[in-house]
Amino acid sequence: MGQIVFENVTKEFRDEKRGVVVAVNNASFTIEDKEFVAIVGPSGCGKTTSLRMIAGLERQTRGDIKIDGRIVNDLRPKDRDIAMVFQDYALYPHMTVYENMSFGLRNLKFPKAEIDEKVHEAARIMGIEQLLDRKPRELSGGQRQRVAVGRAIVRQPRVFLFDEPLSNLDAKLRIQMRVELAELHKRLQTTIVYVTHDQVEAMTLGERIIVMNDGIIQQIAPPDELYKRPRNMFVAGFIGAPTINTTTVKYDGKAIVSPDFTVEVPEALKGRLSSYVDREIVLGIRPEDIHDANITRLKGEEAMISPRVRVVEYLGSQKLAYFDLNGKPFTAQLPSSSRIEPNADWALAVDLAAALFFDAENGWSIVGN
Ligand code: ATP
């Protein structure tokens, strides 16, 4: 079992220079048993503090934390049955891999034979059996990472907490370890809470993702829902690479009107925008929803634009074209078959059916009535 519940949890720090810092602000969520949940957000948004409160390394200022239905507010870290893997791995440098992995169980006075069995089983799962006699300094970054995870597995805890575990690895190794962690989760069937500032890591690993900003939970949803139905402009801008394009436009009841283009609004969209007639709204367009009009079969509902293309980047399977629209930088993600050229005006079609709309005043998504 490993269900984690936050009920109106707030954590304040008293900082000499900054006064009271609200690191986590009234957070409520349930992480189900065996779920893989990623907590993502920019630096300083409260991710690590949330994790440390689950582990019991930090005491919340207000609210309750429950594990498997039991309030754990006053339970010490070692009594919570949780294993945490940090960014810097925190391996003991003077101990061998075997000693590092067995340390926790030795402290808990497990019988030697049982420790030996558990360490070898964890080493086998992580593919590090041949490294058991080495010291951490004799290992590569990836191997150290595997040892750190192996050490956490040995204890068979009810919850694993990962705090940016891959950020010290190079890009290729990071992808490899990402795949391994996903497989590990399937195999262990244990709850994992995974903190990262990297939205790609969160999107690829998390069954659900908690997006935080400034101590406040912005949205909790599976990856595809976050991408397709972000609740506000922050989530829309944080999730997705290249970043979503946004521009402020006006809706006159029939058409979207802006300096660089005007387009009739399809009937299906009118209901959604009905309370925004003659008001400013923010139009959000993902780069892949802008098409090269020369090579795309159009539906007739697109906004046609012909911006001056500034730069084209060739990425093998696709091309990224950069241009300005309504005075804002825009990116289009086109197939590599597009012949788009820089320093030329190019006919592009913006797919309004895929557009996101936000209230220009408060940044909330306009989902209609
Ligand atoms: P990062 O990705 O940079 O690690 P984070 O999202 O994990 O950031 P936290 O480490 O949880 O953010 O910090 C949230 C806020 O709380 C920040 O403003 C941070 O400066 C503050 N904070 C965290 N720990 C303390 C502390 N011990 N004393 C004072 N302020 C703190």
Short mmCIF file of C-alpha atoms and ligand atoms in Angstrom, two decimals:
data_model
loop_
_atom_site.label_atom_id
_atom_site.label_comp_id
_atom_site.label_asym_id
_atom_site.label_seq_id
_atom_site.Cartn_x
_atom_site.Cartn_y
_atom_site.Cartn_z
CA MET A 1 0.00 0.00 0.00
CA GLY A 2 1.17 3.56 -0.54
CA GLN A 3 -1.58 6.15 -0.85
CA ILE A 4 -0.57 9.73 -0.02
CA VAL A 5 -3.06 12.47 0.80
CA PHE A 6 -2.40 16.20 1.27
CA GLU A 7 -5.25 18.10 2.90
CA ASN A 8 -4.85 21.88 2.74
CA VAL A 9 -1.13 21.63 3.38
CA THR A 10 0.80 24.87 3.74
CA LYS A 11 4.49 25.25 4.49
CA GLU A 12 5.95 28.57 5.51
CA PHE A 13 9.61 29.27 6.10
CA ARG A 14 10.89 32.19 8.12
CA ASP A 15 13.73 33.68 6.18
CA GLU A 16 15.94 36.43 7.65
CA LYS A 17 16.01 38.47 4.46
CA ARG A 18 12.68 37.61 2.85
CA GLY A 19 10.49 37.32 5.95
CA VAL A 20 7.78 34.65 5.69
CA VAL A 21 8.18 32.55 2.54
CA VAL A 22 5.15 30.46 1.58
CA ALA A 23 6.84 27.49 -0.10
CA VAL A 24 3.64 25.44 -0.46
CA ASN A 25 0.26 27.15 -0.35
CA ASN A 26 -2.85 25.20 0.67
CA ALA A 27 -2.09 22.10 -1.39
CA SER A 28 -4.64 19.28 -1.56
CA PHE A 29 -4.27 16.08 -3.59
CA THR A 30 -4.43 12.31 -3.44
CA ILE A 31 -1.71 10.13 -4.91
CA GLU A 32 -3.12 6.64 -5.28
CA ASP A 33 -1.38 3.45 -4.26
CA LYS A 34 1.03 2.24 -7.01
CA GLU A 35 0.65 5.48 -8.96
CA PHE A 36 3.60 7.27 -10.62
CA VAL A 37 3.05 10.98 -10.05
CA ALA A 38 5.46 13.68 -11.23
CA ILE A 39 5.58 17.08 -9.53
CA VAL A 40 6.82 19.68 -12.00
CA GLY A 41 7.32 23.43 -11.99
CA PRO A 42 9.99 26.13 -12.20
CA SER A 43 12.77 26.59 -9.67
CA GLY A 44 11.50 27.61 -6.24
CA CYS A 45 7.86 26.59 -6.84
CA GLY A 46 7.74 24.25 -3.84
CA LYS A 47 8.41 20.83 -5.40
CA THR A 48 11.19 19.71 -3.09
CA THR A 49 9.42 21.07 -0.03
CA SER A 50 6.34 18.99 -0.93
CA LEU A 51 8.49 15.89 -1.24
CA ARG A 52 10.31 16.56 2.02
CA MET A 53 6.96 16.93 3.81
CA ILE A 54 5.87 13.51 2.50
CA ALA A 55 9.15 12.07 3.76
CA GLY A 56 8.76 13.77 7.14
CA LEU A 57 11.98 15.78 6.72
CA GLU A 58 9.95 18.97 6.90
CA ARG A 59 6.91 19.63 9.11
CA GLN A 60 4.01 21.43 7.40
CA THR A 61 2.83 24.68 9.01
CA ARG A 62 -0.85 23.85 8.48
CA GLY A 63 -2.93 20.97 7.10
CA ASP A 64 -2.71 17.19 7.29
CA ILE A 65 -0.67 14.58 5.48
CA LYS A 66 -2.00 11.03 5.39
CA ILE A 67 -0.31 7.85 4.25
CA ASP A 68 -2.65 4.93 3.70
CA GLY A 69 -5.40 6.70 5.56
CA ARG A 70 -3.35 7.45 8.67
CA ILE A 71 -2.36 10.99 9.65
CA VAL A 72 1.45 11.05 9.71
CA ASN A 73 1.99 14.67 10.80
CA ASP A 74 3.96 13.58 13.85
CA LEU A 75 5.50 10.41 12.44
CA ARG A 76 9.30 10.48 12.13
CA PRO A 77 10.86 9.91 8.69
CA LYS A 78 12.18 6.48 9.58
CA ASP A 79 8.73 5.33 10.67
CA ARG A 80 7.03 6.35 7.41
CA ASP A 81 8.30 3.42 5.32
CA ILE A 82 9.44 5.70 2.52
CA ALA A 83 12.68 5.69 0.50
CA MET A 84 14.04 8.85 -1.08
CA VAL A 85 16.54 9.20 -3.92
CA PHE A 86 18.18 12.62 -4.20
CA GLN A 87 19.82 14.46 -7.06
CA ASP A 88 23.30 14.04 -5.58
CA TYR A 89 22.68 10.35 -4.74
CA ALA A 90 24.28 10.82 -1.28
CA LEU A 91 26.23 7.56 -1.44
CA TYR A 92 28.75 6.99 1.36
CA PRO A 93 32.12 7.43 -0.38
CA HIS A 94 34.09 5.14 1.96
CA MET A 95 31.68 2.22 1.59
CA THR A 96 31.46 -0.27 -1.25
CA VAL A 97 28.33 -0.51 -3.33
CA TYR A 98 27.30 -3.58 -1.32
CA GLU A 99 27.82 -1.72 1.97
CA ASN A 100 25.93 1.30 0.67
CA MET A 101 23.02 -0.85 -0.39
CA SER A 102 22.91 -2.90 2.79
CA PHE A 103 23.42 0.02 5.19
CA GLY A 104 19.75 0.68 5.92
CA LEU A 105 18.91 -2.95 6.58
CA ARG A 106 22.01 -3.42 8.78
CA ASN A 107 20.82 -0.48 10.87
CA LEU A 108 17.43 -2.11 11.19
CA LYS A 109 19.24 -5.28 12.38
CA PHE A 110 17.97 -7.54 9.60
CA PRO A 111 19.57 -11.03 9.59
CA LYS A 112 22.69 -11.20 7.45
CA ALA A 113 21.37 -13.82 5.05
CA GLU A 114 18.22 -11.82 4.39
CA ILE A 115 20.23 -8.64 3.76
CA ASP A 116 22.45 -10.54 1.35
CA GLU A 117 19.45 -11.86 -0.55
CA LYS A 118 17.74 -8.45 -0.78
CA VAL A 119 20.92 -6.64 -1.90
CA HIS A 120 21.58 -9.19 -4.62
CA GLU A 121 17.97 -9.07 -5.78
CA ALA A 122 18.06 -5.24 -5.99
CA ALA A 123 21.46 -5.34 -7.71
CA ARG A 124 20.08 -7.81 -10.24
CA ILE A 125 17.06 -5.58 -10.95
CA MET A 126 19.34 -2.56 -11.45
CA GLY A 127 21.98 -4.50 -13.45
CA ILE A 128 24.81 -3.66 -11.05
CA GLU A 129 25.74 -7.08 -9.61
CA GLN A 130 29.25 -6.79 -11.04
CA LEU A 131 29.78 -3.47 -9.21
CA LEU A 132 29.05 -4.60 -5.65
CA ASP A 133 32.71 -4.48 -4.52
CA ARG A 134 33.46 -1.04 -5.94
CA LYS A 135 33.53 2.29 -4.16
CA PRO A 136 31.33 5.14 -5.51
CA ARG A 137 34.35 7.02 -6.93
CA GLU A 138 35.05 4.02 -9.19
CA LEU A 139 31.63 4.34 -10.81
CA SER A 140 30.28 6.41 -13.70
CA GLY A 141 27.43 8.86 -13.13
CA GLY A 142 24.88 6.41 -14.50
CA GLN A 143 26.20 3.58 -12.35
CA ARG A 144 26.05 5.75 -9.23
CA GLN A 145 22.49 6.59 -10.10
CA ARG A 146 21.64 2.90 -10.37
CA VAL A 147 23.25 2.23 -6.99
CA ALA A 148 21.23 5.05 -5.40
CA VAL A 149 18.00 3.61 -6.80
CA GLY A 150 19.12 0.07 -5.88
CA ARG A 151 19.74 1.17 -2.32
CA ALA A 152 16.19 2.52 -2.17
CA ILE A 153 14.72 -0.69 -3.63
CA VAL A 154 16.45 -2.91 -1.07
CA ARG A 155 14.17 -1.65 1.65
CA GLN A 156 10.98 -2.45 -0.28
CA PRO A 157 9.28 0.70 1.00
CA ARG A 158 5.67 1.53 0.37
CA VAL A 159 6.57 4.81 -1.37
CA PHE A 160 9.58 5.98 -3.41
CA LEU A 161 10.37 9.68 -3.55
CA PHE A 162 12.69 10.90 -6.30
CA ASP A 163 14.08 14.43 -6.27
CA GLU A 164 15.54 15.36 -9.69
CA PRO A 165 17.40 12.03 -9.79
CA LEU A 166 18.58 12.36 -13.38
CA SER A 167 19.73 15.96 -13.49
CA ASN A 168 23.43 15.14 -13.07
CA LEU A 169 23.47 12.81 -16.07
CA ASP A 170 24.21 13.69 -19.68
CA ALA A 171 21.30 13.88 -22.12
CA LYS A 172 21.67 10.39 -23.57
CA LEU A 173 22.01 8.67 -20.21
CA ARG A 174 19.08 10.65 -18.89
CA ILE A 175 16.81 9.20 -21.57
CA GLN A 176 18.11 5.69 -20.90
CA MET A 177 17.55 6.03 -17.14
CA ARG A 178 14.12 7.50 -17.78
CA VAL A 179 13.10 4.36 -19.65
CA GLU A 180 14.60 2.21 -16.89
CA LEU A 181 12.68 4.06 -14.19
CA ALA A 182 9.40 3.59 -16.09
CA GLU A 183 10.13 -0.14 -16.36
CA LEU A 184 11.15 -0.30 -12.72
CA HIS A 185 7.85 1.20 -11.68
CA LYS A 186 5.92 -1.43 -13.63
CA ARG A 187 7.97 -4.13 -12.03
CA LEU A 188 7.91 -2.92 -8.43
CA GLN A 189 4.26 -1.82 -8.40
CA THR A 190 5.07 0.79 -5.75
CA THR A 191 3.93 4.39 -5.46
CA ILE A 192 6.48 6.82 -6.93
CA VAL A 193 6.49 10.58 -6.47
CA TYR A 194 9.00 12.16 -8.80
CA VAL A 195 10.09 15.80 -8.64
CA THR A 196 11.55 17.48 -11.71
CA HIS A 197 11.72 20.91 -13.34
CA ASP A 198 11.89 19.20 -16.74
CA GLN A 199 8.44 19.00 -18.30
CA VAL A 200 9.55 16.31 -20.78
CA GLU A 201 10.63 14.07 -17.91
CA ALA A 202 7.34 14.71 -16.11
CA MET A 203 5.28 14.08 -19.25
CA THR A 204 7.06 10.84 -20.15
CA LEU A 205 7.18 9.33 -16.65
CA GLY A 206 4.13 10.57 -14.78
CA GLU A 207 0.80 8.77 -15.01
CA ARG A 208 -0.47 12.02 -13.54
CA ILE A 209 1.37 15.28 -13.15
CA ILE A 210 1.06 17.96 -10.49
CA VAL A 211 2.04 21.33 -11.97
CA MET A 212 3.13 23.90 -9.38
CA ASN A 213 3.97 27.57 -9.60
CA ASP A 214 4.83 29.87 -6.74
CA GLY A 215 3.77 27.33 -4.11
CA ILE A 216 0.35 26.85 -5.67
CA ILE A 217 -0.89 23.76 -7.48
CA GLN A 218 -1.98 24.86 -10.95
CA GLN A 219 -3.37 21.59 -12.27
CA ILE A 220 -3.30 17.85 -11.59
CA ALA A 221 -3.95 15.70 -14.65
CA PRO A 222 -2.61 12.94 -16.91
CA PRO A 223 -0.09 14.16 -19.53
CA ASP A 224 -2.47 14.32 -22.50
CA GLU A 225 -5.06 16.27 -20.55
CA LEU A 226 -2.44 18.79 -19.39
CA TYR A 227 -1.35 19.27 -22.97
CA LYS A 228 -4.77 19.44 -24.59
CA ARG A 229 -6.77 21.07 -21.82
CA PRO A 230 -4.48 23.22 -19.67
CA ARG A 231 -6.48 25.08 -17.03
CA ASN A 232 -4.59 28.30 -17.41
CA MET A 233 -1.88 30.08 -19.38
CA PHE A 234 0.85 29.03 -16.97
CA VAL A 235 0.22 25.31 -17.57
CA ALA A 236 -0.20 25.88 -21.32
CA GLY A 237 3.16 27.66 -21.43
CA PHE A 238 5.01 25.27 -19.16
CA ILE A 239 3.95 22.03 -20.84
CA GLY A 240 5.02 21.46 -24.44
CA ALA A 241 8.19 22.10 -26.42
CA PRO A 242 8.53 24.25 -28.43
CA THR A 243 6.39 26.46 -26.22
CA ILE A 244 2.82 27.32 -27.16
CA ASN A 245 2.42 30.58 -29.13
CA THR A 246 0.15 33.22 -27.62
CA THR A 247 -1.25 36.51 -28.85
CA THR A 248 -3.97 38.81 -27.58
CA VAL A 249 -6.90 39.16 -29.98
CA LYS A 250 -10.44 40.53 -29.94
CA TYR A 251 -13.63 38.62 -30.66
CA ASP A 252 -16.36 40.75 -32.25
CA GLY A 253 -19.08 38.09 -32.11
CA LYS A 254 -18.31 36.78 -35.59
CA ALA A 255 -14.58 36.95 -36.14
CA ILE A 256 -11.31 37.06 -34.31
CA VAL A 257 -9.74 40.38 -35.07
CA SER A 258 -6.06 41.20 -34.60
CA PRO A 259 -3.44 43.40 -36.29
CA ASP A 260 -1.99 40.64 -38.48
CA PHE A 261 -5.08 38.58 -39.27
CA THR A 262 -8.85 38.42 -39.03
CA VAL A 263 -10.69 35.15 -39.25
CA GLU A 264 -14.33 34.06 -39.07
CA VAL A 265 -14.94 31.97 -35.97
CA PRO A 266 -16.33 28.50 -36.80
CA GLU A 267 -19.89 27.96 -35.50
CA ALA A 268 -18.72 25.26 -33.12
CA LEU A 269 -16.48 27.76 -31.33
CA LYS A 270 -18.98 30.58 -31.02
CA GLY A 271 -20.78 29.12 -28.03
CA ARG A 272 -17.53 28.79 -26.14
CA LEU A 273 -16.65 32.42 -26.74
CA SER A 274 -20.16 33.83 -26.25
CA SER A 275 -19.40 35.75 -23.07
CA TYR A 276 -16.26 37.30 -24.57
CA VAL A 277 -17.83 39.39 -27.36
CA ASP A 278 -15.90 42.66 -27.73
CA ARG A 279 -13.45 41.60 -25.04
CA GLU A 280 -9.80 40.76 -25.32
CA ILE A 281 -8.87 37.11 -25.24
CA VAL A 282 -5.57 35.31 -25.53
CA LEU A 283 -5.29 32.89 -28.41
CA GLY A 284 -2.93 29.96 -27.79
CA ILE A 285 -1.63 27.94 -30.73
CA ARG A 286 0.71 24.97 -30.41
CA PRO A 287 3.56 25.09 -32.96
CA GLU A 288 2.32 21.86 -34.61
CA ASP A 289 -1.08 23.47 -35.28
CA ILE A 290 0.43 25.96 -37.72
CA HIS A 291 0.69 24.40 -41.18
CA ASP A 292 2.52 25.19 -44.37
CA ALA A 293 -0.39 26.19 -46.64
CA ASN A 294 1.51 24.97 -49.72
CA ILE A 295 1.62 21.33 -48.64
CA THR A 296 -1.43 20.94 -46.39
CA ARG A 297 -5.00 20.10 -47.33
CA LEU A 298 -6.92 22.89 -45.65
CA LYS A 299 -10.28 22.56 -43.93
CA GLY A 300 -11.32 26.14 -44.68
CA GLU A 301 -11.53 27.18 -41.03
CA GLU A 302 -7.90 28.12 -40.63
CA ALA A 303 -6.61 31.64 -40.10
CA MET A 304 -4.42 32.35 -43.11
CA ILE A 305 -1.28 34.36 -42.41
CA SER A 306 1.78 35.29 -44.49
CA PRO A 307 4.43 36.38 -42.05
CA ARG A 308 8.01 37.21 -42.92
CA VAL A 309 9.96 34.13 -41.76
CA ARG A 310 13.04 35.09 -39.73
CA VAL A 311 14.81 31.77 -39.16
CA VAL A 312 14.25 28.15 -40.17
CA GLU A 313 15.81 25.33 -38.16
CA TYR A 314 16.14 21.92 -39.79
CA LEU A 315 15.78 19.13 -37.21
CA GLY A 316 15.80 16.07 -39.44
CA SER A 317 12.20 14.92 -39.21
CA GLN A 318 10.83 18.45 -38.96
CA LYS A 319 11.53 22.12 -39.48
CA LEU A 320 10.95 24.91 -36.99
CA ALA A 321 10.10 28.27 -38.52
CA TYR A 322 10.34 31.45 -36.44
CA PHE A 323 8.40 34.59 -37.28
CA ASP A 324 6.46 37.40 -35.61
CA LEU A 325 2.68 37.60 -35.41
CA ASN A 326 0.93 40.60 -33.89
CA GLY A 327 4.36 41.70 -32.71
CA LYS A 328 4.91 38.47 -30.73
CA PRO A 329 7.47 35.74 -31.50
CA PHE A 330 5.81 32.64 -32.99
CA THR A 331 7.11 29.19 -33.85
CA ALA A 332 5.66 26.79 -36.42
CA GLN A 333 6.60 23.12 -36.37
CA LEU A 334 6.42 21.88 -39.95
CA PRO A 335 7.22 18.58 -41.67
CA SER A 336 10.69 18.43 -43.20
CA SER A 337 9.03 18.26 -46.65
CA SER A 338 8.08 21.94 -46.22
CA ARG A 339 10.21 24.16 -48.46
CA ILE A 340 9.83 27.13 -46.15
CA GLU A 341 12.66 29.64 -46.44
CA PRO A 342 13.94 32.39 -44.18
CA ASN A 343 13.63 36.04 -45.24
CA ALA A 344 10.52 35.27 -47.28
CA ASP A 345 6.80 35.81 -46.70
CA TRP A 346 5.32 32.34 -46.36
CA ALA A 347 1.68 31.25 -46.47
CA LEU A 348 0.81 29.53 -43.21
CA ALA A 349 -2.52 28.21 -41.93
CA VAL A 350 -3.35 28.44 -38.23
CA ASP A 351 -5.73 25.64 -37.21
CA LEU A 352 -8.34 27.36 -35.05
CA ALA A 353 -10.09 24.10 -34.22
CA ALA A 354 -7.03 23.17 -32.18
CA ALA A 355 -6.59 26.62 -30.62
CA LEU A 356 -6.78 27.30 -26.89
CA PHE A 357 -8.45 30.45 -25.59
CA PHE A 358 -7.70 32.22 -22.33
CA ASP A 359 -9.30 35.06 -20.43
CA ALA A 360 -6.87 37.95 -20.99
CA GLU A 361 -7.55 39.33 -17.51
CA ASN A 362 -6.98 36.29 -15.31
CA GLY A 363 -5.25 33.78 -17.61
CA TRP A 364 -7.86 31.03 -17.05
CA SER A 365 -8.78 28.79 -19.92
CA ILE A 366 -12.10 29.63 -21.60
CA VAL A 367 -13.90 26.31 -21.71
CA GLY A 368 -17.37 27.67 -22.46
CA ASN A 369 -20.65 27.01 -20.74
P1 ATP B 1 14.24 23.87 -7.16
O1 ATP B 1 13.76 23.24 -8.43
O2 ATP B 1 15.08 25.09 -7.38
O3 ATP B 1 14.82 22.88 -6.20
P2 ATP B 1 11.70 23.76 -5.73
O4 ATP B 1 10.51 23.88 -6.57
O5 ATP B 1 12.08 22.40 -5.27
O6 ATP B 1 12.92 24.48 -6.44
P3 ATP B 1 11.65 24.45 -2.94
O7 ATP B 1 13.03 23.99 -2.67
O8 ATP B 1 10.54 23.59 -2.45
O9 ATP B 1 11.45 24.72 -4.48
O10 ATP B 1 11.49 25.92 -2.34
C1 ATP B 1 10.26 26.64 -2.35
C2 ATP B 1 10.48 28.01 -1.74
O11 ATP B 1 10.77 27.87 -0.35
C3 ATP B 1 11.64 28.79 -2.32
O12 ATP B 1 11.30 30.16 -2.34
C4 ATP B 1 12.77 28.53 -1.35
O13 ATP B 1 13.69 29.58 -1.37
C5 ATP B 1 12.02 28.45 -0.03
N1 ATP B 1 12.71 27.58 0.93
C6 ATP B 1 12.92 26.25 0.83
N2 ATP B 1 13.57 25.78 1.92
C7 ATP B 1 13.77 26.84 2.74
C8 ATP B 1 14.37 27.03 4.03
N3 ATP B 1 14.89 26.00 4.70
N4 ATP B 1 14.41 28.29 4.54
C9 ATP B 1 13.88 29.33 3.88
N5 ATP B 1 13.28 29.23 2.69
C10 ATP B 1 13.23 28.02 2.10
#
